Coordinates of C-alpha atoms and ligand atoms in Angstrom, one line a residue:
X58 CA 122.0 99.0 103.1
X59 CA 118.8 100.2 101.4
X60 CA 115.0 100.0 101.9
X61 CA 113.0 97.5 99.8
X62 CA 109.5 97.9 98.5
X63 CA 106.8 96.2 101.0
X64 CA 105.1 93.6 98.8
X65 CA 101.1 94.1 100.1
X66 CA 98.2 92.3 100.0
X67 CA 97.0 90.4 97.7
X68 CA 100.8 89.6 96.8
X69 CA 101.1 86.3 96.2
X70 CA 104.2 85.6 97.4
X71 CA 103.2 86.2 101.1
X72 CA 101.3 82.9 100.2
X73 CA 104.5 81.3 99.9
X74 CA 106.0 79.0 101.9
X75 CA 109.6 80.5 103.0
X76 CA 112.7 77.9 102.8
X77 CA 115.8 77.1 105.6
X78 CA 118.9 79.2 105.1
X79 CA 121.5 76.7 105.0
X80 CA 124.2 79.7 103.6
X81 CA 125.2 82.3 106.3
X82 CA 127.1 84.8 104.2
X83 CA 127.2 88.6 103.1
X84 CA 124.4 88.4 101.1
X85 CA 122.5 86.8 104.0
X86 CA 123.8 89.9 106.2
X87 CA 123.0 92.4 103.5
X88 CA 119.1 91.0 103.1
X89 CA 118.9 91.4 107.5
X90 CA 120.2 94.9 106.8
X91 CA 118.2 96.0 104.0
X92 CA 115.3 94.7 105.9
X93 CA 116.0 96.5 109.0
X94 CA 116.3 99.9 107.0
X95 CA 113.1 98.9 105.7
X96 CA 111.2 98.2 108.9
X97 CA 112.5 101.5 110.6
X98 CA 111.0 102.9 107.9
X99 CA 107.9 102.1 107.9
X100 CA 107.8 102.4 111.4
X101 CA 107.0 98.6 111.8
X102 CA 107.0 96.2 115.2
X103 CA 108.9 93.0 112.8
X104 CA 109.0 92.6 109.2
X105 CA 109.8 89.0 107.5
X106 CA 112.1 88.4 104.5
X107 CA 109.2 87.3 102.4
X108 CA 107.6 90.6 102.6
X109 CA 110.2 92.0 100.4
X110 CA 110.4 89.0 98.1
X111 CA 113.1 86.8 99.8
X112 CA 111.1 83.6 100.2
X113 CA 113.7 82.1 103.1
X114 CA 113.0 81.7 107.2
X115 CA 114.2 85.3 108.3
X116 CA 112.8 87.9 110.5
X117 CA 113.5 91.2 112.2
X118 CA 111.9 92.5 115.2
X119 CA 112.2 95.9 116.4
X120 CA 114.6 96.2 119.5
X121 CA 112.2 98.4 121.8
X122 CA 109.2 95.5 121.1
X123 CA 111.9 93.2 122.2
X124 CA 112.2 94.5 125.3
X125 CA 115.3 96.1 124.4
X126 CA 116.6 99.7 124.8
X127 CA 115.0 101.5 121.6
X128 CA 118.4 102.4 120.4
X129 CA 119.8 98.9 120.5
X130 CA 119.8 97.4 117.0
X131 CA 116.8 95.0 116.1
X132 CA 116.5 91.0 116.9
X133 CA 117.5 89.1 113.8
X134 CA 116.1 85.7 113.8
X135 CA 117.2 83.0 111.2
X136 CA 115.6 80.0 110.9
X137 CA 113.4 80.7 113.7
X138 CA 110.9 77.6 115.4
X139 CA 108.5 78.1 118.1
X140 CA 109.3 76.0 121.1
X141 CA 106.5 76.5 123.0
X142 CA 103.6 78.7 123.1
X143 CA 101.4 79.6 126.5
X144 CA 98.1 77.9 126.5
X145 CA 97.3 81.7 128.6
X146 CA 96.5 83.9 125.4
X147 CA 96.0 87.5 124.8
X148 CA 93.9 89.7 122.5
X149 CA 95.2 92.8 121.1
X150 CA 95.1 95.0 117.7
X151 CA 97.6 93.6 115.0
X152 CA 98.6 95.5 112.3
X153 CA 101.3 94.3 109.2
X154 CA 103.2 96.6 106.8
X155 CA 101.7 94.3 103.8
X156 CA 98.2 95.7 105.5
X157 CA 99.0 99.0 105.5
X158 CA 96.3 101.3 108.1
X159 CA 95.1 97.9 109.0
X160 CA 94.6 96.7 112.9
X161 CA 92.5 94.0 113.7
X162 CA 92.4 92.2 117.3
X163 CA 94.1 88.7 117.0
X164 CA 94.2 86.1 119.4
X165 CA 97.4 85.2 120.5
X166 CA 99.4 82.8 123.0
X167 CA 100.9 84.9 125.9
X168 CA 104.4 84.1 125.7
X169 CA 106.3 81.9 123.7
X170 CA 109.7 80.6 123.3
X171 CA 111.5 80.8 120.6
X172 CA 114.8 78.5 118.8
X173 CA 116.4 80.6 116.0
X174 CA 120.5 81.6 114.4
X175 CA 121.6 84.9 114.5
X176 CA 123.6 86.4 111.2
X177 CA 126.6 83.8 111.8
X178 CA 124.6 80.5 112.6
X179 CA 124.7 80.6 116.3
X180 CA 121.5 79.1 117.7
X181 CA 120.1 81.4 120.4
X182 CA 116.4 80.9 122.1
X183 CA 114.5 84.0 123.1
X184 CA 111.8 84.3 125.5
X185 CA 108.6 86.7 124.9
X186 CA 105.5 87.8 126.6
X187 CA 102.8 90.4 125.8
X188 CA 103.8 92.0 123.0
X189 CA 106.8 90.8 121.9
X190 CA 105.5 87.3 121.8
X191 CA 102.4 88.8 119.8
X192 CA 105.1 89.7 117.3
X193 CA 107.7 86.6 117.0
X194 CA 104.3 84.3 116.6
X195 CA 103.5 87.2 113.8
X196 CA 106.3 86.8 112.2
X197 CA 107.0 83.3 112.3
X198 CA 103.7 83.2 110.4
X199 CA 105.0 85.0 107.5
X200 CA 107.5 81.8 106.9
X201 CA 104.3 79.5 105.9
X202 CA 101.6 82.6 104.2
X203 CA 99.6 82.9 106.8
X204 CA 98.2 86.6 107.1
X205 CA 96.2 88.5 109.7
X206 CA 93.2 88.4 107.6
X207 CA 93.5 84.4 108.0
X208 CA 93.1 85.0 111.5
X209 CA 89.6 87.4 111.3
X210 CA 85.9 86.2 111.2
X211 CA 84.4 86.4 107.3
X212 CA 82.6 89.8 107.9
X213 CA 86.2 91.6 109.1
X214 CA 88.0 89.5 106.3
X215 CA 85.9 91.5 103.3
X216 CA 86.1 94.1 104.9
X217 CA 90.2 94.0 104.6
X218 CA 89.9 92.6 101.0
X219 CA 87.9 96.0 99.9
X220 CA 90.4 98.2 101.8
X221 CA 93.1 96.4 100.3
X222 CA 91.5 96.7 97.4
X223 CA 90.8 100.2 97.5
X224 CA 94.6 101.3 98.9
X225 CA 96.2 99.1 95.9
X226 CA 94.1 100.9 93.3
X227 CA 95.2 104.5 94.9
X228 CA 98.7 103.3 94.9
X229 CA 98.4 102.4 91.1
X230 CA 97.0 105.4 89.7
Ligands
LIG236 NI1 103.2 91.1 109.0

């Protein structure tokens, strides 16, 4: 187990479109690891595989958003599909570790419902409301490139691009 580097914004792999996992193997379990390591880290609600350069359909979420004891190991969801989505919706501040500091309020569907495989290929569907389904439609976002700062109005979007900007430049020097 180790922690990965976070690729950030303006990455363009996070642009990428992430592909099935057909192959449920060690190296599969060792990439779910790796990526919970790195998610604890960072202190982060989900994190997806292409954030640390694995461009297949993989995702953690972090047990305690998942309505889960806080202890419990996170939600691991291959191959994940959302089944439904609530036509309710919610607004709330969403941050990303490839935005690092950033929250901006995103529009949401309340609960959703999703299909995925755990580690082994088993399907499984989970159901998620408030929060947690704020993050599984978050992450399931990741697997096609869309970004939070898709999801802004123009004004907030250069706003992000200059702080991006300006953290990538104190991160260089
Ligand atoms: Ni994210």
């Amino acid at each position: 187990m180790a922690v990965r580097p976070v690729l950030r914004y303006p990455d363009p792999h996070l642009r990428q479109i992430s592909r099935p996992i057909e192959v449920f193997d060690d190296e599969l379990a060792a990439l779910a690891a790796d990526m919970k390591d790195t998610m604890y880290l960072a202190g982060g609600a989900g994190l997806a595989a292409v954030q640390v350069g694995a461009l297949v359909r993989l995702f953690v979420i972090d047990a305690e958003v998942a309505g889960r004891p806080a202890d419990d190991p996170p939600l691991v969801l291959v191959n994940p599909e959302l089944v439904s989505i609530s036509e309710e919706q919610q607004t709330g501040d969403e941050g990303c570790l490839s935005f690092p500091g950033i929250f901006v309020p995103v529009r949401r569907g309340l609960r959703v419902r999703v299909r995925a495989q755990d580690l082994q290929g088993q399907s499984f569907e989970v159901e998620g409301e408030g929060l947690f389904a704020r993050a599984l439609q978050h992450e399931h976002d990741h697997l096609s490139g869309r970004l939070i700062i898709d999801l802004v109005g123009p004004v907030k979007r250069q706003i992000i691009k200059r702080k991006m900007r300006k953290e990538n430049e104190a991160e260089a020097s």
